[in-house]
Amino acid sequence: MMINNQDVIKFLEKAAGKIKENKEFLTQLDSAIGDGDHGINMDRGFSKIMSSIDTLRDKDIGTILRTCSMALISTVGGASGPLYGTAFLYASKSLNGKFEIDMNELLEALKAALEGIQMRGKATEGEKTMIDAIAPALRAFEEKLKSGGTPVEILEATVAAAKKGVENTVPMKATKGRASYLGDRSIGHQDPGATSSYLIFEAMLETLKEKV
Amino acid sequence: MMINNQDVIKFLEKAAGKIKENKEFLTQLDSAIGDGDHGINMDRGFSKIMSSIDTLRDKDIGTILRTCSMALISTVGGASGPLYGTAFLYASKSLNGKFEIDMNELLEALKAALEGIQMRGKATEGEKTMIDAIAPALRAFEEKLKSGGTPVEILEATVAAAKKGVENTVPMKATKGRASYLGDRSIGHQDPGATSSYLIFEAMLETLKEKV
Amino acid sequence: MKKIINKPEDVVKESVEGLGLAWSEIVKVNYEPMFVYRADAPVNNKVAIISGGGSGHEPMHAGFVGYGMLDAACPGEVFTSPTPDQMYEAAKKVHGGAGILFIVKNYSGDVMNFEMAADMLKAEGIDVENVIIDDDVAVKDSLYTQGRRGVGTTVLAEKICGAAAEKGYDLKKLAELCKKVNGWGRSMGMALTPCTVPAAGKPTFELAEDEMEIGIGIHGEPGRERMKIKSADEITEMLAEAIIEDLPFKEGDEVLAFVNSMGGTPEIELYIVYRKLYKILESKGIKIARKLVGRYITSLEMQGVSITLLKLDDELKELWDAPVKTPALRWGI
Amino acid sequence: MKKIINKPEDVVKESVEGLGLAWSEIVKVNYEPMFVYRADAPVNNKVAIISGGGSGHEPMHAGFVGYGMLDAACPGEVFTSPTPDQMYEAAKKVHGGAGILFIVKNYSGDVMNFEMAADMLKAEGIDVENVIIDDDVAVKDSLYTQGRRGVGTTVLAEKICGAAAEKGYDLKKLAELCKKVNGWGRSMGMALTPCTVPAAGKPTFELAEDEMEIGIGIHGEPGRERMKIKSADEITEMLAEAIIEDLPFKEGDEVLAFVNSMGGTPEIELYIVYRKLYKILESKGIKIARKLVGRYITSLEMQGVSITLLKLDDELKELWDAPVKTPALRWGI
Ligand SMILES: Nc1ncnc2c1ncn2[C@@H]1O[C@H](COP(=O)(O)OP(=O)(O)O)[C@@H](O)[C@H]1O
Ligand SMILES: Nc1ncnc2c1ncn2[C@@H]1O[C@H](COP(=O)(O)OP(=O)(O)O)[C@@H](O)[C@H]1O
Ligand SMILES: [Mg+2]
Ligand SMILES: [Mg+2]
Ligand SMILES: [Mg+2]
Ligand SMILES: [Mg+2]
């Protein structure tokens, strides 16, 4: 199964919807250990993407993602803006001019996204950030891909690992981002950025499920 | 029965005690139609009088009242400071050098006090101020004095009339003092200054009752 | 009561002491009785300007003592008029031989206490002019009442008269000027929350979570009307319309627009109000020639805003622009 | 939520618009993307200084744009870092040919967004120095963490570097100076109440009627420790001791003492804190040579106070005293 530019548009619409649905929830998570704006920030960014989605429908996947990157960078702000913005930008690099990609290419793009996040934020796993959802998710993706899973199976494994990753952030002590100012008091709370990353993987899975 | 300087000291102690007891109550009345400080103001003034009461025990009545006037003027502030301060000052005028006075002299002094309040505040009866307690009280004093009442009877009539006067302030609309800013909304509330005047008359009555 | 204080009875004294320590190059403090005065007082042959009133309205008045504004300020207890001995002693300290102007907000307490001080000073042969500020359009005016409260125009009168005194206006001319400013200034305020007098320990009134009070005074005294909270634009309209029609301010007028926080309302909201005020005035052909935006006449931590408009002519503009150097207002120097 | 606003999403835009209307002689506003810049920009051959950050800390930063301080400020949404396109466009507008200094508070969002803007500008051959302010002693510092937050010292760095830029410091020297100010400045804050981000509609945290939060940040993020409310003197001691021992400030040092309201705390309380701070420093032989007292770096309507101490030498004193003309800070001009 190939993923085409229409699927990417659908994925973006689903992701935007999920972010909007969980706006309050993400903000609430961020109130506990941050400054209470993560849901608001993410929703502002994805709403911006949605506002010009129609101009993207006939574009190649690289262009779509690069345009999303610019929208996120220039509207989200906060820590998550440059991080997700850089993620989309890095993901777009290998997809320029392509209207269809396979699961191998998707994995490469996702790995590039993670690399972008780490270049920008200088965090590693275990610091209670979005990386704690994304890194294990990509490992699960790769394993399932190698063991010959179907696209939906691959993304089911990815989402499950992301979910596990989100849960793992609860007992962590934050050492990057705003939550790190709390020191030990950050322990016991779920990381908002990891949670939004999980939602985005879920949007990918649902897009593929509808396709088959 | 004559009233001597020791009685005046006792009266001041009782008045100070009543003001302190009713500090909260007066302040509460003032919160409804003023700025919520009348009890605090009055207590500050009478506490100041009490702090130097021992230096007054051997002084003549005029000196005692003049000293009280200065204490009230320089510590109460607000509207009630100059008003009560002027009242005590005017009352003291005819009592300079006197160590004993009769009920006629007391009435003259009280009338002078009211005159001082009106000179300073330019209010008349019916404007929802302390005058609405004091003016009827003095009329009752004079009547009972003329009809030959005992000192205690005279002051009982005075206090009763002051009490009535206080009650009469409830339906009035204020046109002087801070309460006047409320216009019609001042209606339905008891005037704090009239209430403190009533308490002061009560202190006089109790002083005389203990004497007989 | 949530406040950063020590004992409630020490609030005013300790705060004034802090002001004196922070701004010793501009002001000095006298403690018994309490007043704040220019470090270089008396200024010879200049009319000395003294104001004062209850505390809790900071920076007014002590924050306005200094070159080009007040010679002395007499702080009373919180929301309670100062006493005549304060004004009397302050006047003796700052009198430069050219007389004294008292700028007094129209509250019965303030008026009477300043009057008593003026009587005492006149008895000693010192010239005193007592000018009353009564600019609050929220209060219905009438010959038979106390009249309007003095609010925002007080700050503007202190600045403008302060500049005129430095320029050499004599007492009579200065008193006229002060009356002119009062005659051309109009204000109205509103509150979202009450405030708490430290000595009282609880809020001066209650407001529901969705209510506001229009026409509030600066002492937490209730206002003209209580209503559901409205938008910033609607609030600005209500205040501005009441002010504009009162003078009235007319097409072609130049004004000073003063948007003031009651204390707790942050600057981000003040400029939202200023924006709408600008548009309202623009639509009526009234030009904002000067402005003041910030916290200048407050009610402790009360959330709310007041608007003052002052009609300007060349004299007032020139005096407004003149240098001023006080703890709370400073430019040109 | 009690606020004088229109739609929550318009708060920042309308407020900045109001600022621009009120202070058109000093600043101009660009809307797409949003930044506030000096009306006389670009100033040729002067290093241009740009700062920015989430809104809700007014007057910081837009209130500090003008002669002797910032060339431009980039306001983000409330408590949310601005985006790189804002800093990029602002830099293009105010660049006078001598390079750009970014003064950035140490929050991961701010740091990353300013970094992205710097990358974009450097790619076009414009010199950019990025100096991070991280002066909040409430946060434990370590190589492995985000490090300390940037708070009160930011205001002082903007004033001092602004003066140095006017004096002709080149970009390298100016960046060094900014790092020196950051190295010599230490802050800590506390709160009595939370604040409410308009878009969120409810308080960022809860505090009981008798509780306070020590070591609070400026975004309503929880602080170091929650405890029963203490007296002003005790609060001042807690903040001052933590600050003094951190640098440490020593006997014989001259300092700038900066007592700042979180927004809702009124001036009367600030000076009570200043008084105690003065006495603590005096008892340790540390001299307050300069001071700043007021609301300069706030958290909307939050009640609370922060203290910043900055060690001074002759260079810093001279630059502090130099003229400045911005909406919120002005003297000597
Ligand atoms: N250095 C970093 N690397 C990766 N993720 C980070 C980093 N700093 C913060 N984050 C993520 O960003 C999230 C917070 O985003 P958001 O609330 O939008 O920004 P801000 O903290 O500036 O308000 C955190 O929950 C965390 O997952
Ligand atoms: N002009 C006046 N004449 C007589 N009494 C007055 C006048 N103005 C005010 N009062 C009295 O003063 C009382 C309020 O005193 P207080 O609260 O101490 O002063 P303030 O109003 O300045 O806070 C009122 O209840 C009223 O009885
Ligand atoms: Mg956040
Ligand atoms: Mg009162
Ligand atoms: Mg009072
Ligand atoms: Mg944020």
CSV table of N, CA, C and O in Angstrom, one decimal, chain C residues 190-232:
chain,number,residue,atom,x,y,z
C,190,MET,N,-14.7,52.3,37.1
C,190,MET,CA,-15.5,51.0,37.3
C,190,MET,C,-14.6,50.0,37.9
C,190,MET,O,-13.4,50.1,37.9
C,191,ALA,N,-15.2,49.0,38.5
C,191,ALA,CA,-14.5,48.0,39.2
C,191,ALA,C,-15.0,46.6,38.9
C,191,ALA,O,-16.2,46.4,38.7
C,192,LEU,N,-14.0,45.7,38.8
C,192,LEU,CA,-14.4,44.2,38.7
C,192,LEU,C,-14.3,43.5,40.0
C,192,LEU,O,-15.0,42.5,40.2
C,193,THR,N,-13.5,44.1,40.9
C,193,THR,CA,-13.4,43.4,42.2
C,193,THR,C,-13.3,44.5,43.3
C,193,THR,O,-12.9,45.7,43.0
C,194,PRO,N,-13.6,44.2,44.5
C,194,PRO,CA,-13.4,45.2,45.6
C,194,PRO,C,-12.0,45.2,46.0
C,194,PRO,O,-11.1,44.5,45.4
C,195,CYS,N,-11.7,46.0,47.1
C,195,CYS,CA,-10.3,45.9,47.7
C,195,CYS,C,-10.5,45.8,49.2
C,195,CYS,O,-11.6,45.9,49.7
C,196,THR,N,-9.4,45.5,49.8
C,196,THR,CA,-9.5,45.2,51.3
C,196,THR,C,-8.6,46.2,52.0
C,196,THR,O,-7.4,46.3,51.8
C,197,VAL,N,-9.2,47.0,52.9
C,197,VAL,CA,-8.5,47.9,53.8
C,197,VAL,C,-7.8,47.0,54.8
C,197,VAL,O,-8.4,46.2,55.5
C,198,PRO,N,-6.4,47.2,54.9
C,198,PRO,CA,-5.7,46.3,55.8
C,198,PRO,C,-6.3,46.2,57.3
C,198,PRO,O,-6.4,45.2,57.8
C,199,ALA,N,-6.7,47.4,57.8
C,199,ALA,CA,-7.2,47.4,59.2
C,199,ALA,C,-8.6,46.7,59.3
C,199,ALA,O,-8.9,46.2,60.3
C,200,ALA,N,-9.3,46.7,58.2
C,200,ALA,CA,-10.6,46.0,58.2
C,200,ALA,C,-10.5,44.5,58.0
C,200,ALA,O,-11.3,43.8,58.6
C,201,GLY,N,-9.6,44.1,57.1
C,201,GLY,CA,-9.3,42.7,56.9
C,201,GLY,C,-10.3,42.0,56.0
C,201,GLY,O,-10.1,40.8,55.7
C,202,LYS,N,-11.3,42.7,55.6
C,202,LYS,CA,-12.2,42.0,54.6
C,202,LYS,C,-12.6,43.0,53.5
C,202,LYS,O,-12.6,44.2,53.8
C,203,PRO,N,-13.0,42.5,52.4
C,203,PRO,CA,-13.3,43.4,51.2
C,203,PRO,C,-14.4,44.4,51.6
C,203,PRO,O,-15.3,44.2,52.3
C,204,THR,N,-14.3,45.6,51.0
C,204,THR,CA,-15.2,46.7,51.2
C,204,THR,C,-16.6,46.4,50.7
C,204,THR,O,-17.6,47.0,51.1
C,205,PHE,N,-16.7,45.5,49.7
C,205,PHE,CA,-18.0,45.1,49.2
C,205,PHE,C,-17.9,43.8,48.5
C,205,PHE,O,-16.7,43.3,48.4
C,206,GLU,N,-19.0,43.2,48.1
C,206,GLU,CA,-18.9,41.9,47.4
C,206,GLU,C,-19.4,42.1,45.9
C,206,GLU,O,-20.3,42.9,45.7
C,207,LEU,N,-18.8,41.4,45.0
C,207,LEU,CA,-19.2,41.5,43.6
C,207,LEU,C,-19.2,40.0,43.2
C,207,LEU,O,-18.2,39.3,43.4
C,208,ALA,N,-20.3,39.6,42.5
C,208,ALA,CA,-20.4,38.2,42.0
C,208,ALA,C,-19.4,38.0,40.9
C,208,ALA,O,-18.9,39.0,40.3
C,209,GLU,N,-19.1,36.8,40.6
C,209,GLU,CA,-18.0,36.4,39.6
C,209,GLU,C,-18.4,37.0,38.2
C,209,GLU,O,-17.5,37.2,37.4
C,210,ASP,N,-19.6,37.4,38.0
C,210,ASP,CA,-20.0,37.9,36.6
C,210,ASP,C,-20.5,39.3,36.7
C,210,ASP,O,-21.1,39.8,35.8
C,211,GLU,N,-20.2,40.0,37.8
C,211,GLU,CA,-20.6,41.4,38.0
C,211,GLU,C,-19.5,42.4,38.0
C,211,GLU,O,-18.4,42.1,38.3
C,212,MET,N,-19.9,43.6,37.6
C,212,MET,CA,-19.0,44.7,37.8
C,212,MET,C,-19.8,45.9,38.4
C,212,MET,O,-21.0,45.9,38.4
C,213,GLU,N,-19.0,46.9,38.8
C,213,GLU,CA,-19.7,48.1,39.5
C,213,GLU,C,-19.2,49.3,38.6
C,213,GLU,O,-18.0,49.5,38.5
C,214,ILE,N,-20.2,50.0,38.1
C,214,ILE,CA,-19.9,51.2,37.3
C,214,ILE,C,-20.1,52.4,38.1
C,214,ILE,O,-21.0,52.5,38.9
C,215,GLY,N,-19.1,53.3,37.9
C,215,GLY,CA,-19.2,54.6,38.7
C,215,GLY,C,-18.6,54.4,40.1
C,215,GLY,O,-19.0,55.1,41.0
C,216,ILE,N,-17.7,53.5,40.2
C,216,ILE,CA,-17.1,53.3,41.5
C,216,ILE,C,-16.3,54.5,42.0
C,216,ILE,O,-15.8,55.2,41.2
C,217,GLY,N,-16.1,54.6,43.3
C,217,GLY,CA,-15.2,55.6,43.8
C,217,GLY,C,-13.9,55.0,44.1
C,217,GLY,O,-13.6,53.9,43.7
C,218,ILE,N,-12.9,55.8,44.6
C,218,ILE,CA,-11.6,55.3,44.8
C,218,ILE,C,-11.4,54.8,46.2
C,218,ILE,O,-10.3,54.5,46.6
C,219,HIS,N,-12.5,54.6,47.0
C,219,HIS,CA,-12.3,54.1,48.3
C,219,HIS,C,-13.1,52.8,48.5
C,219,HIS,O,-13.5,52.4,49.6
C,220,GLY,N,-13.3,52.1,47.4
C,220,GLY,CA,-14.1,50.9,47.5
C,220,GLY,C,-15.6,51.2,47.9
C,220,GLY,O,-16.4,50.4,48.2
C,221,GLU,N,-16.0,52.5,47.8
C,221,GLU,CA,-17.4,52.8,48.0
C,221,GLU,C,-18.1,52.4,46.8
C,221,GLU,O,-17.7,52.6,45.7
C,222,PRO,N,-19.3,51.8,47.0
C,222,PRO,CA,-20.1,51.4,45.9
C,222,PRO,C,-20.3,52.5,44.9
C,222,PRO,O,-20.2,53.7,45.2
C,223,GLY,N,-20.6,52.1,43.6
C,223,GLY,CA,-20.7,53.1,42.6
C,223,GLY,C,-22.2,53.4,42.2
C,223,GLY,O,-23.0,53.5,43.0
C,224,ARG,N,-22.4,53.7,40.9
C,224,ARG,CA,-23.6,54.1,40.4
C,224,ARG,C,-24.6,53.0,40.1
C,224,ARG,O,-25.8,53.0,40.4
C,225,GLU,N,-24.0,51.9,39.6
C,225,GLU,CA,-24.9,50.8,39.2
C,225,GLU,C,-24.1,49.5,39.1
C,225,GLU,O,-22.9,49.5,38.7
C,226,ARG,N,-24.7,48.4,39.5
C,226,ARG,CA,-24.1,47.1,39.4
C,226,ARG,C,-24.7,46.4,38.2
C,226,ARG,O,-25.9,46.4,38.0
C,227,MET,N,-23.8,45.8,37.4
C,227,MET,CA,-24.4,45.0,36.3
C,227,MET,C,-23.5,43.9,35.9
C,227,MET,O,-22.4,43.7,36.4
C,228,LYS,N,-23.9,43.1,34.9
C,228,LYS,CA,-23.1,42.0,34.4
C,228,LYS,C,-21.9,42.5,33.7
C,228,LYS,O,-22.0,43.6,33.1
C,229,ILE,N,-20.8,41.8,33.8
C,229,ILE,CA,-19.6,42.3,33.1
C,229,ILE,C,-19.8,42.4,31.6
C,229,ILE,O,-20.4,41.5,31.0
C,230,LYS,N,-19.3,43.5,31.1
C,230,LYS,CA,-19.4,43.7,29.7
C,230,LYS,C,-18.0,43.6,29.0
C,230,LYS,O,-17.0,43.5,29.8
C,231,SER,N,-18.0,43.7,27.7
C,231,SER,CA,-16.7,43.7,27.1
C,231,SER,C,-15.9,45.0,27.3
C,231,SER,O,-16.5,46.0,27.7
C,232,ALA,N,-14.6,45.0,27.1
C,232,ALA,CA,-13.8,46.2,27.2
C,232,ALA,C,-14.3,47.3,26.4
C,232,ALA,O,-14.3,48.5,26.9
